[in-house]
Tab-separated table of C-alpha atoms in Angstrom:
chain	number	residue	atom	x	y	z
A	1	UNK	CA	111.333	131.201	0.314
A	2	UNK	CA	114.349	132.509	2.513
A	3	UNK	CA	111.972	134.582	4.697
A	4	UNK	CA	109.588	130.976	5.246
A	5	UNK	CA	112.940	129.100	6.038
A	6	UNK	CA	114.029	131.738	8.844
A	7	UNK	CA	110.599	131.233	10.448
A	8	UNK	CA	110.670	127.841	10.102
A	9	UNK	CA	113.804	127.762	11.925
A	10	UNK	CA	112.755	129.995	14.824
A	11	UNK	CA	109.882	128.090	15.481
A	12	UNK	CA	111.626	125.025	15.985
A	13	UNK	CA	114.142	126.278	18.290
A	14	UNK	CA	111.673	128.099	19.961
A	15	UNK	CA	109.468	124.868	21.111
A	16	UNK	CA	113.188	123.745	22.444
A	17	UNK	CA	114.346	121.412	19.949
A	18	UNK	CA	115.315	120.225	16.825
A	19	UNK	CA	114.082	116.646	15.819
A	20	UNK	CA	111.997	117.066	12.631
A	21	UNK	CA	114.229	120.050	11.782
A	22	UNK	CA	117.186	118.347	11.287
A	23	UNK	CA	118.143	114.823	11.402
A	24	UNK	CA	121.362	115.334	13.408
A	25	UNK	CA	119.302	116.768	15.961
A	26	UNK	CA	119.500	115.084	19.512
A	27	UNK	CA	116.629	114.889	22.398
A	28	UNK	CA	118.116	116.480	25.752
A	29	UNK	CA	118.862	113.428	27.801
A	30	UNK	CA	116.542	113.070	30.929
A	31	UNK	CA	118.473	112.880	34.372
A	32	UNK	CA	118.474	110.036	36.697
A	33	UNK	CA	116.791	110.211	39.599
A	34	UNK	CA	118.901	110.201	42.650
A	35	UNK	CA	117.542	107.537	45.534
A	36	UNK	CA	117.877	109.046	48.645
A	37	UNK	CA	118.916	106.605	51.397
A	38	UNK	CA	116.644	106.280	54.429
A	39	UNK	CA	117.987	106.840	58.077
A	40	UNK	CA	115.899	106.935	61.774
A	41	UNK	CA	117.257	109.175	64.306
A	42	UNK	CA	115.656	108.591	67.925
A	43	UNK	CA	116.651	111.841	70.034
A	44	UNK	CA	115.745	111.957	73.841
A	45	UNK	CA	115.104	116.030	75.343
A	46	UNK	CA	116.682	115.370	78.308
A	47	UNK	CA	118.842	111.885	79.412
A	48	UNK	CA	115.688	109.877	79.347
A	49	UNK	CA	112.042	109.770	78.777
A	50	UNK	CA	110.428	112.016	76.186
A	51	UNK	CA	112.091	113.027	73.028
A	52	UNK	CA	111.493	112.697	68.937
A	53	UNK	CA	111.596	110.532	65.653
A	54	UNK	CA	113.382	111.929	63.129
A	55	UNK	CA	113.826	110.746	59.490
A	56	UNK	CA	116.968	111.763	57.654
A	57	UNK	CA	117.902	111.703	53.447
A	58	UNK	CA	121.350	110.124	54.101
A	59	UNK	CA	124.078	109.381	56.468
A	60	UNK	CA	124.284	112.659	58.555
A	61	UNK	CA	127.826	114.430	58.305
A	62	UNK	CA	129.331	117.236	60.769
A	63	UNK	CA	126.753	118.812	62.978
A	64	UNK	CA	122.841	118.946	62.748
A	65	UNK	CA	119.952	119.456	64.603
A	66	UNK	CA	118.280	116.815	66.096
A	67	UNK	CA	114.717	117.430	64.645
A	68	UNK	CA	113.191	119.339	62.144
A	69	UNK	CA	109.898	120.149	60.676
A	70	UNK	CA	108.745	116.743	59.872
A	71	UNK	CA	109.981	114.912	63.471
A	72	UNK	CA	107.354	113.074	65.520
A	73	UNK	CA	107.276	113.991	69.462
A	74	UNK	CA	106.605	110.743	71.413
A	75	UNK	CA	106.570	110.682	75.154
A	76	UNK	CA	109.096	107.842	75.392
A	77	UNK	CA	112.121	107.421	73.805
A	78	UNK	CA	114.191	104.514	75.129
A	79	UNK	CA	115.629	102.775	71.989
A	80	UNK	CA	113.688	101.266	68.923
A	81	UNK	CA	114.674	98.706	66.051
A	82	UNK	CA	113.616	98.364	62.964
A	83	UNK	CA	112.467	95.691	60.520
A	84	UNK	CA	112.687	96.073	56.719
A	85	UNK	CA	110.909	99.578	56.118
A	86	UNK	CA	109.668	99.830	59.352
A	87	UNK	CA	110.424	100.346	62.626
A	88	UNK	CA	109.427	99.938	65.845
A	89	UNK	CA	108.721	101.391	69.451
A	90	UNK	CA	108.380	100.035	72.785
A	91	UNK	CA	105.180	102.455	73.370
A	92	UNK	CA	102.858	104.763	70.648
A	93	UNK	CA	103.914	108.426	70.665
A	94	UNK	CA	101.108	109.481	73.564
A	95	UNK	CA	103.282	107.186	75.812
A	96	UNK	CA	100.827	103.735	76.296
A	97	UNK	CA	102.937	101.090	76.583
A	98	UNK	CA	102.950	98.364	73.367
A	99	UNK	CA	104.070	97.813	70.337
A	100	UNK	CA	104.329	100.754	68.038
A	101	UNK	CA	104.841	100.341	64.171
A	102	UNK	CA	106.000	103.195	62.345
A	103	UNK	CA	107.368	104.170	58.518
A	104	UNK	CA	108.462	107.002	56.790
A	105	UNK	CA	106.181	108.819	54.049
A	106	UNK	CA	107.814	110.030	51.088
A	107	UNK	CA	107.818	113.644	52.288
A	108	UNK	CA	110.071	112.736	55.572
A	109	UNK	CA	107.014	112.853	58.128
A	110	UNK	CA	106.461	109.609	60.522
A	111	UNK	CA	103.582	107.551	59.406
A	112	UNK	CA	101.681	105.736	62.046
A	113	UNK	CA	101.527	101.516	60.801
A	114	UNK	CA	99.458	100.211	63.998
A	115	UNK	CA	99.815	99.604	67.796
A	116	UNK	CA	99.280	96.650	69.282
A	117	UNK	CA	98.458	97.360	73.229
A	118	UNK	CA	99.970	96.074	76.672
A	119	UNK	CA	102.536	94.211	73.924
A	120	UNK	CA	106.244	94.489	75.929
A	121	UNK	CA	109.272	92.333	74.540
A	122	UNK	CA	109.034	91.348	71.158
A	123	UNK	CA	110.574	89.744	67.644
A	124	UNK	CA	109.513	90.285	64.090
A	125	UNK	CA	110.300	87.198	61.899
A	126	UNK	CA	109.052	88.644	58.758
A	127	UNK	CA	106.695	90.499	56.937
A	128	UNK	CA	103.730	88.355	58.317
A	129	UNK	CA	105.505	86.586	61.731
A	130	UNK	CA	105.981	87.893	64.681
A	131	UNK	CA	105.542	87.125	68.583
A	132	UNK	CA	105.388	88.991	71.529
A	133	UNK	CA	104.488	89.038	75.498
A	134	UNK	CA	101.751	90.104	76.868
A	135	UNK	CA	101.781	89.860	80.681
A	136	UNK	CA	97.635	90.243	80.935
A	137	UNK	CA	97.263	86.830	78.303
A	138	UNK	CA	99.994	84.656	80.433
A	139	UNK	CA	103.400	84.951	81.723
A	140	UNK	CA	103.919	81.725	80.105
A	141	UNK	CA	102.873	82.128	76.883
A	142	UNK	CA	104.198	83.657	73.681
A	143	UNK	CA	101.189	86.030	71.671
A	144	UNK	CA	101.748	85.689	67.516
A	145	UNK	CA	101.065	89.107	65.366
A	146	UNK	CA	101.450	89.688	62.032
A	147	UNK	CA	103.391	92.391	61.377
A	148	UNK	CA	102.344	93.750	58.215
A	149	UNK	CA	98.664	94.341	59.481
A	150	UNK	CA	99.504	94.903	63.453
A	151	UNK	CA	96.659	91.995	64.347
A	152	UNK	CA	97.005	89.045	66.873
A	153	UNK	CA	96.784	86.153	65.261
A	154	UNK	CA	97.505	83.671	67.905
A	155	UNK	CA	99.400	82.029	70.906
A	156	UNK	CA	101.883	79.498	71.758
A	157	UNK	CA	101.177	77.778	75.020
A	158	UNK	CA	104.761	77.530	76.937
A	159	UNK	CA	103.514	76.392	80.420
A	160	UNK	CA	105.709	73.509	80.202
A	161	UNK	CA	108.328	75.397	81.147
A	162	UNK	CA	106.864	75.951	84.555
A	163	UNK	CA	108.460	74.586	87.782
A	164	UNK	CA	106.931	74.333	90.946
A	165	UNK	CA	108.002	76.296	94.203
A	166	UNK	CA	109.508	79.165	91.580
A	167	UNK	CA	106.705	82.246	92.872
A	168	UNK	CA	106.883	84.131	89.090
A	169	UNK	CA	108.038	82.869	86.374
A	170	UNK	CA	107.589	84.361	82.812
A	171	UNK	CA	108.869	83.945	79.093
A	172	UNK	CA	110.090	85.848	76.660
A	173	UNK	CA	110.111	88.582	79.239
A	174	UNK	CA	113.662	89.798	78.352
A	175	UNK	CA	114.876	87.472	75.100
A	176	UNK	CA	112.599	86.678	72.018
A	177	UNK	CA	115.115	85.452	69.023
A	178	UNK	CA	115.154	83.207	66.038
A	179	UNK	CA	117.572	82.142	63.844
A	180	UNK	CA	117.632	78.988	61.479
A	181	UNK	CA	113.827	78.424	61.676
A	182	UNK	CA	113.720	78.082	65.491
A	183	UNK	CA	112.680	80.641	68.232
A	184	UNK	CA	114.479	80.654	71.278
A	185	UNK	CA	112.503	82.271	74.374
A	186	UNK	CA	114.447	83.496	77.101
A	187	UNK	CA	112.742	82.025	80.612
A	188	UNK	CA	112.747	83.777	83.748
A	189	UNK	CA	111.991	82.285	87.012
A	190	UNK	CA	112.110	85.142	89.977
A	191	UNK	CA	110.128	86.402	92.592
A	192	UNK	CA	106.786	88.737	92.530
A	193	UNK	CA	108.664	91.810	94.233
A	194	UNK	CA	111.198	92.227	91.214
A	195	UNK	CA	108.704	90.261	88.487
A	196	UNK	CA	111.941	88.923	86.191
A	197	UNK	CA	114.100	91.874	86.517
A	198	UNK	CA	117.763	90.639	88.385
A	199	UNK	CA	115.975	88.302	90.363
A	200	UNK	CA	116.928	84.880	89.016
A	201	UNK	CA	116.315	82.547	91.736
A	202	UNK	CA	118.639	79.671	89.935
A	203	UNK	CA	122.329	79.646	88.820
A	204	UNK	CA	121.582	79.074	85.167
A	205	UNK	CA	120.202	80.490	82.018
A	206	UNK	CA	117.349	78.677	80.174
A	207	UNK	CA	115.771	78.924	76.740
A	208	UNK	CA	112.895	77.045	75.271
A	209	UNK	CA	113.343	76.022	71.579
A	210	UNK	CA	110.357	76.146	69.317
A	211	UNK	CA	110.079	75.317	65.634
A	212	UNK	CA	108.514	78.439	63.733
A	213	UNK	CA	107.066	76.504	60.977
A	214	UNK	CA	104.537	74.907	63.393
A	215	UNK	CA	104.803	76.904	66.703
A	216	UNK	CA	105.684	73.890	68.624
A	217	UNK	CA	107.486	73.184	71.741
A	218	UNK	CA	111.037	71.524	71.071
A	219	UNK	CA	113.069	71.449	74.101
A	220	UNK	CA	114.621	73.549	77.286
A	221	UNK	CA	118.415	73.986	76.372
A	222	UNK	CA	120.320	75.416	80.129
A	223	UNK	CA	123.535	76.938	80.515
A	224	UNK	CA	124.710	76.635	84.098
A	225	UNK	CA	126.998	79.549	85.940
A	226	UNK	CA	125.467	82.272	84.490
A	227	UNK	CA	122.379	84.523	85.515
A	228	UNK	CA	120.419	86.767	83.176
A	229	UNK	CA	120.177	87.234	79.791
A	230	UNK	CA	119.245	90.439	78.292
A	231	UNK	CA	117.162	93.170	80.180
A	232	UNK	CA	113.693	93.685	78.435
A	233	UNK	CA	112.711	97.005	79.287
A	234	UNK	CA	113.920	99.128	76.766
A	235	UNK	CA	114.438	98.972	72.598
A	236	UNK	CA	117.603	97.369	73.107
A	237	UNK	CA	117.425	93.579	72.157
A	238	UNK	CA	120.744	93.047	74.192
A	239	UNK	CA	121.560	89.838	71.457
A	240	UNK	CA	122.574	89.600	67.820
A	241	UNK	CA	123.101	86.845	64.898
A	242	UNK	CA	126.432	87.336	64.255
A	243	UNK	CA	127.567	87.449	60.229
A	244	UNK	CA	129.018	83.711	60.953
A	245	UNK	CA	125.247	82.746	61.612
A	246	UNK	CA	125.708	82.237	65.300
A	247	UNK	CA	122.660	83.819	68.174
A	248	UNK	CA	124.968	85.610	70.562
A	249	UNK	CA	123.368	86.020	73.649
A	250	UNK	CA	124.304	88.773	76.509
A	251	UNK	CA	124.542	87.781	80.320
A	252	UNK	CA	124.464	91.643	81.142
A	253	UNK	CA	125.837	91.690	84.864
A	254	UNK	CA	123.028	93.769	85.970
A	255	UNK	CA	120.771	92.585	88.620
A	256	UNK	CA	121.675	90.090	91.678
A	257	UNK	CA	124.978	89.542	89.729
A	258	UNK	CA	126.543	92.840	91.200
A	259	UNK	CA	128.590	92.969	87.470
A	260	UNK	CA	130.737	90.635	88.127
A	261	UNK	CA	130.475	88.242	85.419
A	262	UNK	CA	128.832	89.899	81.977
A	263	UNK	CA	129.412	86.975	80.001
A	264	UNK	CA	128.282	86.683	75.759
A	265	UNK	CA	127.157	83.089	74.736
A	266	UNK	CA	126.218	81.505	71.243
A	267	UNK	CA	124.276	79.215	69.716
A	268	UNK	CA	125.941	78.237	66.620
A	269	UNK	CA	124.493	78.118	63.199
A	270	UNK	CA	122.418	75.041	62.446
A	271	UNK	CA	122.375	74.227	65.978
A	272	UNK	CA	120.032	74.400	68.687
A	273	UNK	CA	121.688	74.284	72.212
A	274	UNK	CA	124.327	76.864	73.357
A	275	UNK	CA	128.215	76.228	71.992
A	276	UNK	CA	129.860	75.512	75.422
A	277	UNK	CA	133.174	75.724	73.641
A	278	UNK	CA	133.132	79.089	73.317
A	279	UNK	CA	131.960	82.296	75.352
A	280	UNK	CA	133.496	86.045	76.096
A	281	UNK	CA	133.738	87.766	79.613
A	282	UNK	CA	134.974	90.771	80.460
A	283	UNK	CA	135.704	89.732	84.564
A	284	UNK	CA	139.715	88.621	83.533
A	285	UNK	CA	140.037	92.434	81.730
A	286	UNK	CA	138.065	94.853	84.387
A	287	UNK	CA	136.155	93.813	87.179
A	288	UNK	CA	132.820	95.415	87.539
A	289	UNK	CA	131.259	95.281	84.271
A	290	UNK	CA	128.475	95.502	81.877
A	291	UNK	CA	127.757	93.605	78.611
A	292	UNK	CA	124.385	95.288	76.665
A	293	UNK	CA	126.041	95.419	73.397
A	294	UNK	CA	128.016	94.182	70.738
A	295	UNK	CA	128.722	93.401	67.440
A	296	UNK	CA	130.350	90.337	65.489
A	297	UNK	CA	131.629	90.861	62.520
A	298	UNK	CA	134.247	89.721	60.174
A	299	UNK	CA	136.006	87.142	62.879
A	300	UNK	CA	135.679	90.565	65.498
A	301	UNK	CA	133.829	91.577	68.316
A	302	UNK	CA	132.908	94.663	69.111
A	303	UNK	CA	131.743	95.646	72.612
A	304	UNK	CA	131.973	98.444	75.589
A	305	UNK	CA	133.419	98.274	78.899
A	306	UNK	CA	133.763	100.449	82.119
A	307	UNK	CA	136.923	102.166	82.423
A	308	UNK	CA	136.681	101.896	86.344
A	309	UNK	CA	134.768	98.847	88.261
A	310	UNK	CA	130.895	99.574	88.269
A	311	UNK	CA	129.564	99.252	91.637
A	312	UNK	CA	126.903	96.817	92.990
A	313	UNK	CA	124.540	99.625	93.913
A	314	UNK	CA	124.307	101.551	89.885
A	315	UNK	CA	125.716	104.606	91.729
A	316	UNK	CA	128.117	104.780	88.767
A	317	UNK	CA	126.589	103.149	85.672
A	318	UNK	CA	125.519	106.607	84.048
A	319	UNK	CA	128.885	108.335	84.752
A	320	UNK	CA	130.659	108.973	81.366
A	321	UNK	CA	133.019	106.124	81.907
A	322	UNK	CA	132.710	103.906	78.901
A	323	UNK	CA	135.193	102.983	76.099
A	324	UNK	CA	134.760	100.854	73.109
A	325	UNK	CA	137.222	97.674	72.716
A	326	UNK	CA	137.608	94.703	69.860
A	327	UNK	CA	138.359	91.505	69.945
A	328	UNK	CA	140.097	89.452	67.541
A	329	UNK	CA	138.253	85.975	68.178
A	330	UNK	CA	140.770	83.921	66.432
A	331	UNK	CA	144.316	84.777	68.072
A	332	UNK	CA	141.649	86.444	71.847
A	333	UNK	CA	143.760	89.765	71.630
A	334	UNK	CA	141.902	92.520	72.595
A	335	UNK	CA	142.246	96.191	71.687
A	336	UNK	CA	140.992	99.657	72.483
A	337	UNK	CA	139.337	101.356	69.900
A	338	UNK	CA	141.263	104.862	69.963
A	339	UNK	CA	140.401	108.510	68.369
A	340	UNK	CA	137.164	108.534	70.793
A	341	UNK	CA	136.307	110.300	74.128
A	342	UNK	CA	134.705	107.929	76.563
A	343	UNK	CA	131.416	108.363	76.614
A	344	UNK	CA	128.165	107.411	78.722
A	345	UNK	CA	126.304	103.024	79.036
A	346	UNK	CA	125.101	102.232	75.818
A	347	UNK	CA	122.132	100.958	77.528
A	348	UNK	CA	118.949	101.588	75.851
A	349	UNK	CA	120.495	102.016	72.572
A	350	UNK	CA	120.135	99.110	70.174
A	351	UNK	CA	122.696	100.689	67.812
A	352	UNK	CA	124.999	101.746	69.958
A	353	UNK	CA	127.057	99.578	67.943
A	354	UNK	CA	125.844	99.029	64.335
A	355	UNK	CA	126.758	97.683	60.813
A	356	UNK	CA	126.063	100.702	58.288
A	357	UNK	CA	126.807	99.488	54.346
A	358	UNK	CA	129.534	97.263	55.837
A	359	UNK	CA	131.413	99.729	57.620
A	360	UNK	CA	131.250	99.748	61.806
A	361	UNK	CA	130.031	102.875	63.696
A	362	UNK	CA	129.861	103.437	67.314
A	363	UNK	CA	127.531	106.057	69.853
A	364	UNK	CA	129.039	108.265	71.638
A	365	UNK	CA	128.083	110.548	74.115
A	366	UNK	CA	130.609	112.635	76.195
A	367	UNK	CA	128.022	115.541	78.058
A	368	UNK	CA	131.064	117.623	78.977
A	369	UNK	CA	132.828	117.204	75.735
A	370	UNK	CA	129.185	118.512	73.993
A	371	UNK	CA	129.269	115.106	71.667
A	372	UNK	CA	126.534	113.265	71.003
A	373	UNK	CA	126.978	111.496	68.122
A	374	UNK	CA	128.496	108.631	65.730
A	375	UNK	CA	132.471	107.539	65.065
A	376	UNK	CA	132.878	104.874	62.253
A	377	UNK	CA	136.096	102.441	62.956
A	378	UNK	CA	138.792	101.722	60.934
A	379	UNK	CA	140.564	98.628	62.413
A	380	UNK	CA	141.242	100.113	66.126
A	381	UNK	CA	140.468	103.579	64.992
A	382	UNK	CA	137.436	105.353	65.151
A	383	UNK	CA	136.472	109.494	63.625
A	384	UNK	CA	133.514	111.397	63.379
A	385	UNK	CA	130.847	110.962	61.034
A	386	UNK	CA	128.321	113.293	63.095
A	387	UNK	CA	127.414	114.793	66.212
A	388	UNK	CA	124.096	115.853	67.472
A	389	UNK	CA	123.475	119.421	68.811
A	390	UNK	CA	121.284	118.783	71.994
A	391	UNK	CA	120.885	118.625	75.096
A	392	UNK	CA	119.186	115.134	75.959
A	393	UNK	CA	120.362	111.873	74.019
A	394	UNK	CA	120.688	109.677	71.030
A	395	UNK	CA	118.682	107.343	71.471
A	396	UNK	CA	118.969	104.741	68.365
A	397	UNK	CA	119.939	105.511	64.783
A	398	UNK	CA	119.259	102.956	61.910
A	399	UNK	CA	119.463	102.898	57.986
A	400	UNK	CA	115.668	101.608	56.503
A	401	UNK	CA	115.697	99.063	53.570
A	402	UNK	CA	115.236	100.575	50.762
């Protein structure tokens, strides 16, 4: 009986435990799986123009590499955004301009979601809505895609808009937003030699309002004194809906402006016509000026500006002469953002500055300093999270929804 007893013992501990052997026995508790966050790192080889996707586990800390074994090699890289899960490109990886859809695949690599051709500027509502221009179907009319499947699902006829003696006029060529169930579609009316680009021909900015539930025409809202919103040839949006709610709007100074007036604008929440009470230059702090980012959050706003006056001819807008500044928008003080080099025009970059799990970072590059890489701010402070070992650019970093 003692010898059956010992074997009976050993067997059970052999299998690995217990239960049926004894009842104080306990089952070896099975660990929790750890979610990995998701992250998109856009890297450029040299200052522009070819360069990589690459998909990260979490928030990148000290210094990595700027690809590895799963990255993606696309011929342009000139700033993406993303949507949900996904995210987008402004051309597919063999370098044909449209609208590229990308996720990740559980193993890192890039997965290829669809490309819509000839597509240019664009906006993703949701899962199922989205719009976008294509020059070939109309200058003055808006194409509708769903996003989910990549298809074209229809148009929205904007040649209302249209006035005579203007030689090219076009919408939605550098602004496509929506906020509050409306789309508002930047118009541009120019001339054929620059088709849109720093060529407005009138003194004033104006938007056509239409109702996303039916695709309808609204209205034309106009904000005189200012020229050009936005600059649609790269991943940058160049506007934001602030966390108050409000479509902030960049007059970039680039183009026939010469920089002397970058100027954000809003449209308030539940409202539909710019908030001529309010707007934020940079001409009364440094003349010669650029405004292609920025950030509004918790009653600040974050944004870049030129440490010396950019000149009328761009003979100076890629020198490393940047620096990072917030404003307090209820008592207007402004202050520099210290513990930074300055760094090169967050230009293409939609995330140049970005809201990451609440907390602010900023891009910066400094070519002679060898950094190339992300600060996070703590009120008008700013340290390292990462830096980049390369030789070309960041491009555009973003967390995916889980």
């Amino acid at each position: 009986m003692k010898k059956v007893l010992i074997q009976f013992l050993f067997s059970c501990l052999a299998v690995g435990y217990l239960a049926g052997c004894s009842s104080d026995s306990e089952e070896t508790p099975t660990p929790t799986p750890v979610e990995k966050s998701k992250f998109v790192l856009m890297t450029s080889i040299e200052r522009f123009g070819a360069g990589y996707f690459t998909t990260l586990d979490s928030l990148p800390k000290g210094t990595i590499a700027n690809t590895n074994p799963k990255s993606l090699q696309i011929k342009e890289a000139f700033g993406f955004r993303s949507f949900g899960k996904w995210f987008f490109n402004r051309s597919n990886a063999a370098g044909e301009a449209g609208l590229q859809k990308y996720s990740r695949n559980t193993d890192g690599s890039v997965k290829d979601e669809g490309f819509i051709a000839a597509a240019t500027q664009y906006l993703v509502v949701s899962e199922t809505v989205g719009y976008y221009l294509d020059e070939n179907r109309g200058l003055l009319k808006l194409q509708k895609f769903n996003p989910t499947t990549m298809l074209r699902t229809g148009e929205i006829d904007l040649s209302v808009v249209k006035k005579e003696g203007v030689e090219y006029q076009v919408v939605g060529k550098h602004t496509i937003a929506a906020k509050d169930g409306k789309l508002f579609v930047g118009i541009s009316y120019g001339t054929k030699a620059a088709a849109g680009y720093g060529d407005d021909v009138f003194n004033a900015i104006e938007f056509a309002v239409v109702d996303l539930a039916t695709d309808k025409y609204e209205k034309t809202i106009k904000y005189d004194g200012l020229k050009g919103v936005g600059w649609g040839s790269s991943g940058n949006k160049m506007w934001s809906v602030g966390d108050d709610g409000a479509l902030y709007l960049y007059s970039t100074g680039l183009g026939n402006t010469g920089f002397a007036n970058p100027t954000i604008i809003r449209i308030r929440k539940n409202e539909t016509d710019f908030d001529r009470t309010w707007s934020f230059s940079t001409k009364d702090l440094q003349a010669g000026n650029s405004l292609a980012i920025a950030l509004i959050k918790d009653g600040k706003l974050y944004f870049e500006m030129a440490s010396t006056p950019l000149k009328a001819d761009y003979s100076n807008l890629t020198s490393t002469i940047f620096e990072y500044y917030v404003q307090d928008m209820t008592t207007k003080q402004v202050t520099k953002i210290s513990g930074m080099p300055i760094h090169d025009y967050a230009y293409a970059n939609d995330q140049a500055i970005t809201s990451i799990d609440g907390k602010v970072y900023l891009w910066v590059k400094n070519g002679a300093q060898k950094i190339d890489g992300y600060y996070v701010v703590d009120g008008t402070k700013a340290t390292q999270v990462f830096n980049v070992a390369l030789d070309g650019a960041i491009q555009g970093f973003v967390k995916l929804a889980d």
